PDB file of C-alpha atoms in Angstrom:
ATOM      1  CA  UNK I   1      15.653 -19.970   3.163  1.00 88.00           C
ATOM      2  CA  UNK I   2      11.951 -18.778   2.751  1.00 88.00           C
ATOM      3  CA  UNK I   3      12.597 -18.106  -0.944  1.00 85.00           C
ATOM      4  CA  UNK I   4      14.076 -20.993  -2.314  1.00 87.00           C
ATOM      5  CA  UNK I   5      10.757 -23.010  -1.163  1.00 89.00           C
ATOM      6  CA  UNK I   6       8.728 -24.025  -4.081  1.00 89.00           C
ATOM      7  CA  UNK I   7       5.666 -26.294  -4.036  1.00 89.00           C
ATOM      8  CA  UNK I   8       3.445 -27.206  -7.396  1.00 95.00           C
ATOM      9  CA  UNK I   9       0.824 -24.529  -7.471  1.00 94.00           C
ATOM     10  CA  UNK I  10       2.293 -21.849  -5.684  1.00 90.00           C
ATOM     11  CA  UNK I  11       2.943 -19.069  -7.880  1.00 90.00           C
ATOM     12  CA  UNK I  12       4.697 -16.543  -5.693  1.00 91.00           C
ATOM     13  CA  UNK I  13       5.810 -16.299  -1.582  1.00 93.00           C
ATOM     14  CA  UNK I  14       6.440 -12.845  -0.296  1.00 95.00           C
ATOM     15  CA  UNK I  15       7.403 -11.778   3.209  1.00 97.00           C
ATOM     16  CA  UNK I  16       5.943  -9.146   4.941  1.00 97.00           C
ATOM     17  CA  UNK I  17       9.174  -7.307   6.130  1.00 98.00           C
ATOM     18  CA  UNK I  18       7.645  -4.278   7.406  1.00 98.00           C
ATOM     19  CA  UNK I  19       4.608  -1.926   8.162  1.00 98.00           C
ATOM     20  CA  UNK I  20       4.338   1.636   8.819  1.00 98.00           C
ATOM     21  CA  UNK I  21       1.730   4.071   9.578  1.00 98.00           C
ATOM     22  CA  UNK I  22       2.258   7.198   7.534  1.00 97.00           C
ATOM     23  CA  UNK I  23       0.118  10.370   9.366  1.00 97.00           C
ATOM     24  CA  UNK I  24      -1.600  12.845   6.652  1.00 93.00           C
ATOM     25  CA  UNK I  25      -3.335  15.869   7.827  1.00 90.00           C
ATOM     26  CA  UNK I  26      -4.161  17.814   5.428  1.00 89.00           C
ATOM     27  CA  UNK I  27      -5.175  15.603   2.155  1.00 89.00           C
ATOM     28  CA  UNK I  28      -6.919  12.745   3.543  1.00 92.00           C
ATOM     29  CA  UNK I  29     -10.087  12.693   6.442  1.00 89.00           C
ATOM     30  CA  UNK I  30      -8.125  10.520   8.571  1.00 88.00           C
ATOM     31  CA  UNK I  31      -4.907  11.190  10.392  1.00 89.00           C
ATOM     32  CA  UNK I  32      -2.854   8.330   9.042  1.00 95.00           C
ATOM     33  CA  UNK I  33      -2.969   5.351   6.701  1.00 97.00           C
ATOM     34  CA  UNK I  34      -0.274   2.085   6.845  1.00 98.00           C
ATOM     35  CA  UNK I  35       1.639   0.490   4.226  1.00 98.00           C
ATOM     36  CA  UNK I  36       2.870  -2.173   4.400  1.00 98.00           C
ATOM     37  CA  UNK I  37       6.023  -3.823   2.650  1.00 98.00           C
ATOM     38  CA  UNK I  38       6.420  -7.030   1.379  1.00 98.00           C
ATOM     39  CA  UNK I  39       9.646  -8.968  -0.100  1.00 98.00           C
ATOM     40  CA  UNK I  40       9.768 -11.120  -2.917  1.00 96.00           C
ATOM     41  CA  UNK I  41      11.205 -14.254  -3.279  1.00 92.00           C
ATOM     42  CA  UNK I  42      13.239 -12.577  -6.570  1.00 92.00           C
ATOM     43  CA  UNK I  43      14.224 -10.146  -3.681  1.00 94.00           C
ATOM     44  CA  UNK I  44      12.236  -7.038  -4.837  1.00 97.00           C
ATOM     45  CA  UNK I  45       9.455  -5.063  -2.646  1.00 98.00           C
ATOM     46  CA  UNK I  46       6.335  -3.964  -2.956  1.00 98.00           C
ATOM     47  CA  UNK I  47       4.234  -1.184  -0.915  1.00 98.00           C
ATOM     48  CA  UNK I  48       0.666  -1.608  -0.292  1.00 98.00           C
ATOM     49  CA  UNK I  49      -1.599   1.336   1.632  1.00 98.00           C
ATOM     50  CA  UNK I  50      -4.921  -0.102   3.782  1.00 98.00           C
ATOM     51  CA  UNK I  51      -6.527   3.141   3.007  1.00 97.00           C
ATOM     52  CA  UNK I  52      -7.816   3.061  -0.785  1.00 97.00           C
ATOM     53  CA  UNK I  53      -9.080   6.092  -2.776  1.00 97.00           C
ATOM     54  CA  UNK I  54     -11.962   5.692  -5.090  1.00 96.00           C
ATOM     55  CA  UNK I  55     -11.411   6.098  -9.330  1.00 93.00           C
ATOM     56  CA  UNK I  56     -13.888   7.923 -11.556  1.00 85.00           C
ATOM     57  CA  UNK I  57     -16.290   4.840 -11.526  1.00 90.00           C
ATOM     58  CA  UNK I  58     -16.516   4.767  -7.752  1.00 86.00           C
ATOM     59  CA  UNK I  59     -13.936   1.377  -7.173  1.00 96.00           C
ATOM     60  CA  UNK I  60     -11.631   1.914  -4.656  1.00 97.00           C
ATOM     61  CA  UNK I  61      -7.940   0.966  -5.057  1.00 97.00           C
ATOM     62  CA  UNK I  62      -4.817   0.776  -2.942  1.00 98.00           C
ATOM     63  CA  UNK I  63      -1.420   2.386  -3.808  1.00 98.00           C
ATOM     64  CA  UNK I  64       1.124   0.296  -5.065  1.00 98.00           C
ATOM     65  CA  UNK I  65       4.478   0.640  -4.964  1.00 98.00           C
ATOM     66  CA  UNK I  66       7.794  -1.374  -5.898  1.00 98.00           C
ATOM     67  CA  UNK I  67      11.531  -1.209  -5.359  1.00 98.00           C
ATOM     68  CA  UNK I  68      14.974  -3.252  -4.982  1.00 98.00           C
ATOM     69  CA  UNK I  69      14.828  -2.285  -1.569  1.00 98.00           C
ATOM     70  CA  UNK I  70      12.486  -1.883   1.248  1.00 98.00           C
ATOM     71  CA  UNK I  71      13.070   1.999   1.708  1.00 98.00           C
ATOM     72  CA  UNK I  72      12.622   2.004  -2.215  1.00 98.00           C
ATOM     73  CA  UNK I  73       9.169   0.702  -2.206  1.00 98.00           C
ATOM     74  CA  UNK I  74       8.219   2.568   0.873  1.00 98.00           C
ATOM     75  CA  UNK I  75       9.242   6.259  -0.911  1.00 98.00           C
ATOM     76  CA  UNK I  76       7.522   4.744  -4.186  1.00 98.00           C
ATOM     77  CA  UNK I  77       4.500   3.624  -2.294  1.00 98.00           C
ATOM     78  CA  UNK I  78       3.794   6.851  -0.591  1.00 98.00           C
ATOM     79  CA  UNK I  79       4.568   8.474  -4.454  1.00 98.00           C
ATOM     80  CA  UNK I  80       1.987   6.734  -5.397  1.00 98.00           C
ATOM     81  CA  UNK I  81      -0.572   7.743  -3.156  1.00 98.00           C
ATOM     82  CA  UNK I  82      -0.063  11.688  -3.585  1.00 96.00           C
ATOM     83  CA  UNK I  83      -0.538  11.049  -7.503  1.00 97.00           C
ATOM     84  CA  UNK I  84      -3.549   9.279  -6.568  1.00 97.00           C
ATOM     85  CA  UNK I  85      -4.648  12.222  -4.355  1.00 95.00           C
ATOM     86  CA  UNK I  86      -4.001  14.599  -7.240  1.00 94.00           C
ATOM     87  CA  UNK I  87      -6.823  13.570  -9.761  1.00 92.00           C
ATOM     88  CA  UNK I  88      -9.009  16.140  -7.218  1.00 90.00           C
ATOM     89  CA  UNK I  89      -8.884  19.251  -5.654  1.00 88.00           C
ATOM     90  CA  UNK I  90     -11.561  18.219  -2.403  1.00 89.00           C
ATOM     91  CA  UNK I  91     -12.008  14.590  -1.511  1.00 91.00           C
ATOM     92  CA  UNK I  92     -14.947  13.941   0.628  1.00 92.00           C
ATOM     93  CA  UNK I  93     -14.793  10.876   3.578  1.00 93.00           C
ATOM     94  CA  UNK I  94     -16.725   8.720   1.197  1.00 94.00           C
ATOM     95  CA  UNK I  95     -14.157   8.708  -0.904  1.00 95.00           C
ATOM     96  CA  UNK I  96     -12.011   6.756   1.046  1.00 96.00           C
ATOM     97  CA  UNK I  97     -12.320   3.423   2.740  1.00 96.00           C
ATOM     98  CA  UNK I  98     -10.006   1.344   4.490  1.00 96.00           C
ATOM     99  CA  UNK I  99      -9.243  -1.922   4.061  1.00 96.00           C
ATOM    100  CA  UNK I 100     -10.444  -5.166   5.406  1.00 92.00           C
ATOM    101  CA  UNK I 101      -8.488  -5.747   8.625  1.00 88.00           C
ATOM    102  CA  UNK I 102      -8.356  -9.313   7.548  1.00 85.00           C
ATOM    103  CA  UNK I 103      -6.798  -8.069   4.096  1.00 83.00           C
ATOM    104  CA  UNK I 104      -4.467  -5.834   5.452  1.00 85.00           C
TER     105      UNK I 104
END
């Protein structure tokens, strides 16, 4: 299997075992964002959104979210996101940005 594969100087091998687009209408400028989940090779998951929000000092950062199962990460992912979308009241379009298609 895919995670019993282990070569010197590879740290980690996840699988991307699914992506969703998750439509937003009244938070975010956009209609919908994706996230995408990824498997472990320790057989945990982890949620990642393309659409990033920027902090207080103007970086922009993903969402992150983990669980022991796929529909786990997905719920903690999208968590995530709201809490992220809490720190304001009115977000502006700048405050968004996507990510790099050939990131995401």
């Amino acid at each position: 299997m895919w995670n019993e594969i282990k070569y010197q100087g590879i740290v980690k091998i996840e699988k991307l075992v699914s992506e969703y687009n998750i439509w937003e209408l009244h938070k975010i400028p956009y209609g919908k964002f994706k996230i995408k989940i990824y498997e472990s090779s320790n057989h945990t998951y982890s949620g990642y959104t393309n659409l990033h929000i920027a902090d207080g000092l103007g970086d922009y950062c993903c969402a992150v979210g983990h669980g022991k199962t796929e529909k786990t990460a997905l719920e903690d992912t999208i968590s995530e996101f709201f809490k992220m979308l809490e720190r304001k009241k009115i977000w502006e379009e700048q405050d968004f940005q996507y990510a790099d298609s050939y990131d995401f």
